[in-house]
PDB file of C-alpha atoms in Angstrom:
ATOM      1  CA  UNK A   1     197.553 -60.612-157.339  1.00  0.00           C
ATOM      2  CA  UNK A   2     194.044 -59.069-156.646  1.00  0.00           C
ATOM      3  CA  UNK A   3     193.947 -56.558-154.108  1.00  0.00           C
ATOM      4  CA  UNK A   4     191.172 -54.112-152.824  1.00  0.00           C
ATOM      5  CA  UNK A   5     191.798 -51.229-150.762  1.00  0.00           C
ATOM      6  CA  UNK A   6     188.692 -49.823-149.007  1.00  0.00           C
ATOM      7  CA  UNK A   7     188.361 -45.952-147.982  1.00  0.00           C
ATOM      8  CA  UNK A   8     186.452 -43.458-146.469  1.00  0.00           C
ATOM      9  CA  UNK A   9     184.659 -44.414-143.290  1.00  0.00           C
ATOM     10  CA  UNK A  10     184.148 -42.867-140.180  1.00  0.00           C
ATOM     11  CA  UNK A  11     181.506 -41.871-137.804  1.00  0.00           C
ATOM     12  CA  UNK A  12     178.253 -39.364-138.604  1.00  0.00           C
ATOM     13  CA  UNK A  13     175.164 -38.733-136.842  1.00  0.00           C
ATOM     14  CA  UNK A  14     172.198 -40.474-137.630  1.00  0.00           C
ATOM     15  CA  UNK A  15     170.492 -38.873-141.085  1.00  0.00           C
ATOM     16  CA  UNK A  16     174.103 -38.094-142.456  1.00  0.00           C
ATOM     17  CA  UNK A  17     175.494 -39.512-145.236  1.00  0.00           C
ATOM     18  CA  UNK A  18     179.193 -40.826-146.217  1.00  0.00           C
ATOM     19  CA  UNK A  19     180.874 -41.749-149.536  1.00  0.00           C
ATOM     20  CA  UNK A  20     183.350 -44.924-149.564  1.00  0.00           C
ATOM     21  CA  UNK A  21     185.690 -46.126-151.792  1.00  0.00           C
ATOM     22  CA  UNK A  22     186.733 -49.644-153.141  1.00  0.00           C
ATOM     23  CA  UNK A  23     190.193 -49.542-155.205  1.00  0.00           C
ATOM     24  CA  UNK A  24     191.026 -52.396-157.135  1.00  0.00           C
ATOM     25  CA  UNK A  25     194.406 -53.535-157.885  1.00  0.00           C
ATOM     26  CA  UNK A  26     196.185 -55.977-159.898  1.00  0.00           C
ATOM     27  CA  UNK A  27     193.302 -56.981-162.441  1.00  0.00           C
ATOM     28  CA  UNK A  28     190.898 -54.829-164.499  1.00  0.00           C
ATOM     29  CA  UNK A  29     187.422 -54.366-162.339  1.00  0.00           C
ATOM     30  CA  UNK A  30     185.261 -54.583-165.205  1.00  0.00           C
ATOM     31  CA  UNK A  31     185.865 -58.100-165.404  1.00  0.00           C
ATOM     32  CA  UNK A  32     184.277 -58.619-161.944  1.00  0.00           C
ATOM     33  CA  UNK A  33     180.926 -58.850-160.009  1.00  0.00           C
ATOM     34  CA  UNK A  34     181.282 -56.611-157.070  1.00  0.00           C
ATOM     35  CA  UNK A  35     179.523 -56.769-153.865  1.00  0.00           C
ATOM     36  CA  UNK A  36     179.236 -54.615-150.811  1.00  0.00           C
ATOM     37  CA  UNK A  37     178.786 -56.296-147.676  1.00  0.00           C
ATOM     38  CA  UNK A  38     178.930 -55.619-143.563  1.00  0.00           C
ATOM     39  CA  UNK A  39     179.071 -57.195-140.500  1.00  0.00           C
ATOM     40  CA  UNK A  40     177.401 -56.158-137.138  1.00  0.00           C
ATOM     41  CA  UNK A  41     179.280 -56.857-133.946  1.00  0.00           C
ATOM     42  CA  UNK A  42     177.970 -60.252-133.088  1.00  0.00           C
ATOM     43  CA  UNK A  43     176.151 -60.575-136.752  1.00  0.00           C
ATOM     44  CA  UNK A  44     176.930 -62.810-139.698  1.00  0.00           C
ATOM     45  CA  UNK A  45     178.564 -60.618-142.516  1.00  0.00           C
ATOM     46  CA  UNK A  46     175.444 -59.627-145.136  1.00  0.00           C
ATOM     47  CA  UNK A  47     175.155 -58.470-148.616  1.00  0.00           C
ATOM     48  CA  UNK A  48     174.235 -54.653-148.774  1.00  0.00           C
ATOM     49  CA  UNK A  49     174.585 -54.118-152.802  1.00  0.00           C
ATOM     50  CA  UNK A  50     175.734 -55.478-156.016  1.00  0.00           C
ATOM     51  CA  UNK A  51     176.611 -54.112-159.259  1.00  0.00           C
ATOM     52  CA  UNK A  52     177.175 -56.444-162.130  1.00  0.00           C
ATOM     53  CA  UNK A  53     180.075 -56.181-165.058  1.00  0.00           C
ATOM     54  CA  UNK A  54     177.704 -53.896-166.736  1.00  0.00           C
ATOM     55  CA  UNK A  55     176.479 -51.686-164.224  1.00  0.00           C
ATOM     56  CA  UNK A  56     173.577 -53.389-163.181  1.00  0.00           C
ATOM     57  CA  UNK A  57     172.771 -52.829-159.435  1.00  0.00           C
ATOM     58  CA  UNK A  58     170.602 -54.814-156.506  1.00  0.00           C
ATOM     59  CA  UNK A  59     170.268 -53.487-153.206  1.00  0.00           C
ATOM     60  CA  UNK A  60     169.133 -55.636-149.917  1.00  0.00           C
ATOM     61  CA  UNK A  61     165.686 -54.384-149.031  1.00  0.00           C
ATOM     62  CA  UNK A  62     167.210 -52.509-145.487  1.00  0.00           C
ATOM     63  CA  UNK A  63     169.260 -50.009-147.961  1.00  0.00           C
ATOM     64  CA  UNK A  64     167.321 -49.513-151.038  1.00  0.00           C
ATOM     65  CA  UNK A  65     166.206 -46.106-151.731  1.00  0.00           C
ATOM     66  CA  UNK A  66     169.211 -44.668-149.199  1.00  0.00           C
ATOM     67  CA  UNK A  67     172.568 -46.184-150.198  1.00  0.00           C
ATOM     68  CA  UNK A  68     173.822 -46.625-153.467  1.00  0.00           C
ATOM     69  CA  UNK A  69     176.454 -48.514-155.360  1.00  0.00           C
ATOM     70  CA  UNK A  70     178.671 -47.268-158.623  1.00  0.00           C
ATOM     71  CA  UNK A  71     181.379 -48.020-160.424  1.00  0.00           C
ATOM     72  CA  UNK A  72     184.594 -46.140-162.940  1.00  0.00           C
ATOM     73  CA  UNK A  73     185.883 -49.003-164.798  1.00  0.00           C
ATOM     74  CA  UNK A  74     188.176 -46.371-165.741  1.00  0.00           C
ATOM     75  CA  UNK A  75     189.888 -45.850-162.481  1.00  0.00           C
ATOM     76  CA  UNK A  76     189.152 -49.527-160.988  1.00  0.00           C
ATOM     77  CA  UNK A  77     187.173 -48.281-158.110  1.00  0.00           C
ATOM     78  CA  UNK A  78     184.026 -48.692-156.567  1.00  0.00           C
ATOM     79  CA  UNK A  79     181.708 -46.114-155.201  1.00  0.00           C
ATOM     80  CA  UNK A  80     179.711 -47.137-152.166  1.00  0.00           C
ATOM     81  CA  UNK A  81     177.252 -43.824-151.008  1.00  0.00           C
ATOM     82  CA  UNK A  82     175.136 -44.047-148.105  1.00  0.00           C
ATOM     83  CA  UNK A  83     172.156 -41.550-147.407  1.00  0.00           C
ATOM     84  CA  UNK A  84     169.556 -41.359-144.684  1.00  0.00           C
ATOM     85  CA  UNK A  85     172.373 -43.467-142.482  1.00  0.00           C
ATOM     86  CA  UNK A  86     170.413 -44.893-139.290  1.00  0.00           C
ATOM     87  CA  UNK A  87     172.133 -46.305-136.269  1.00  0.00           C
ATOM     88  CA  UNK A  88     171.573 -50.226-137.166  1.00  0.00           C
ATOM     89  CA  UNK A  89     173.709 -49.221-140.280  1.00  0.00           C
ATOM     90  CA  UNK A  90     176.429 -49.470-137.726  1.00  0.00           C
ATOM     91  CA  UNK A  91     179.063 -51.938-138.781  1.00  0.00           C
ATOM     92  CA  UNK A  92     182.312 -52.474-140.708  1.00  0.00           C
ATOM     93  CA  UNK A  93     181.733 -52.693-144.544  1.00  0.00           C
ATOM     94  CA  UNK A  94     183.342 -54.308-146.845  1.00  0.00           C
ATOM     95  CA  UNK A  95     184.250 -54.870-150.676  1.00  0.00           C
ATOM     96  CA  UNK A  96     184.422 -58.362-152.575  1.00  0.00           C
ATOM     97  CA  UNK A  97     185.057 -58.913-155.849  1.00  0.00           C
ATOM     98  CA  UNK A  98     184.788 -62.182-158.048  1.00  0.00           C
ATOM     99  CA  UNK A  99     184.430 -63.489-161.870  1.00  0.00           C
ATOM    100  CA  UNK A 100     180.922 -64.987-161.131  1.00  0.00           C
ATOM    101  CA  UNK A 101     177.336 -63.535-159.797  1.00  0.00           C
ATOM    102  CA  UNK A 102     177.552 -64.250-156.384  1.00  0.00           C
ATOM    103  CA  UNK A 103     175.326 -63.325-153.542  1.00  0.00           C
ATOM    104  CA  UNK A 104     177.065 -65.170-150.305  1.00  0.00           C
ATOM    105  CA  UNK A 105     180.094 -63.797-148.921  1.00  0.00           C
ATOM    106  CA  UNK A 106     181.357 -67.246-148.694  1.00  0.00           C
ATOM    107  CA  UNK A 107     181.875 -67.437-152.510  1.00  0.00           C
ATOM    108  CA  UNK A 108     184.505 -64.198-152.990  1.00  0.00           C
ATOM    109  CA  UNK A 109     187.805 -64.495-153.801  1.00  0.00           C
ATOM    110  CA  UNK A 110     188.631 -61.375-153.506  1.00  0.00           C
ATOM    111  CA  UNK A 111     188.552 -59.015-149.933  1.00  0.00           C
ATOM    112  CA  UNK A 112     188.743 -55.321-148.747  1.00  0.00           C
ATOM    113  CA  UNK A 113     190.358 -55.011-145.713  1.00  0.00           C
ATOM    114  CA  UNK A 114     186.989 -53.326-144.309  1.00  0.00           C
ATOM    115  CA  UNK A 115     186.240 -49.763-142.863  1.00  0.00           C
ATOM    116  CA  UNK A 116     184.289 -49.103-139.761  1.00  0.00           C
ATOM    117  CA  UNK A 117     181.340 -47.013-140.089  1.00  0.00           C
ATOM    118  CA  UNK A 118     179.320 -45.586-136.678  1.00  0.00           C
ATOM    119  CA  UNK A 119     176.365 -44.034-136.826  1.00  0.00           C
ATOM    120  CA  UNK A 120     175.151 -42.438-133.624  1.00  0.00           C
TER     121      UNK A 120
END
């Protein structure tokens, strides 16, 4: 049984920055396609940031140059970091993991629980 535990948000002022963490349990996370996703009150859940089996990374064009994604296949965890955070980065992100490139939240199997993040 899958599982992915998501940690480390919280609230900064705008231009701070905040680390999160993605734990995976019950599988080995190298065999997966990650993404990073969040979801705006009133706003359809989007992709922030992917990183492939091999470490390959894409980042939506809102986020690229400020967050970035990583991964320890070691420890089964992924390593959201967000730089430069802005006030529409407000929102509760998320982790999903799956056995296939996938771009659409609708295609994960595989869910964090979410953390809130508030930028103000």
């Amino acid at each position: 049984h899958v599982q992915l535990v998501e940690s480390g948000g919280g609230s900064v002022q705008a231009g701070g920055s905040l680390t999160l963490s993605c734990a995976v349990s019950g599988a080995t996370s190298k065999s997966y396609f990650m993404g990073w996703f969040r979801q705006a009150p009133g706003e359809e859940r989007e992709g922030v940031a992917y990183i492939d089996q091999d470490g390959g990374t894409d980042y939506t064009y809102s986020v690229a140059g400020r967050f970035t994604i990583s991964r320890d296949n070691a420890k089964n965890t992924l390593y959201p970091q967000m730089n430069s955070l802005k006030f529409e980065d407000t929102a509760v992100y998320y982790c999903a993991a799956d056995v296939f490139r996938l771009y659409l939240a609708s295609g994960y199997q595989h869910w964090s629980q979410g953390t809130q993040v508030t930028v103000s």
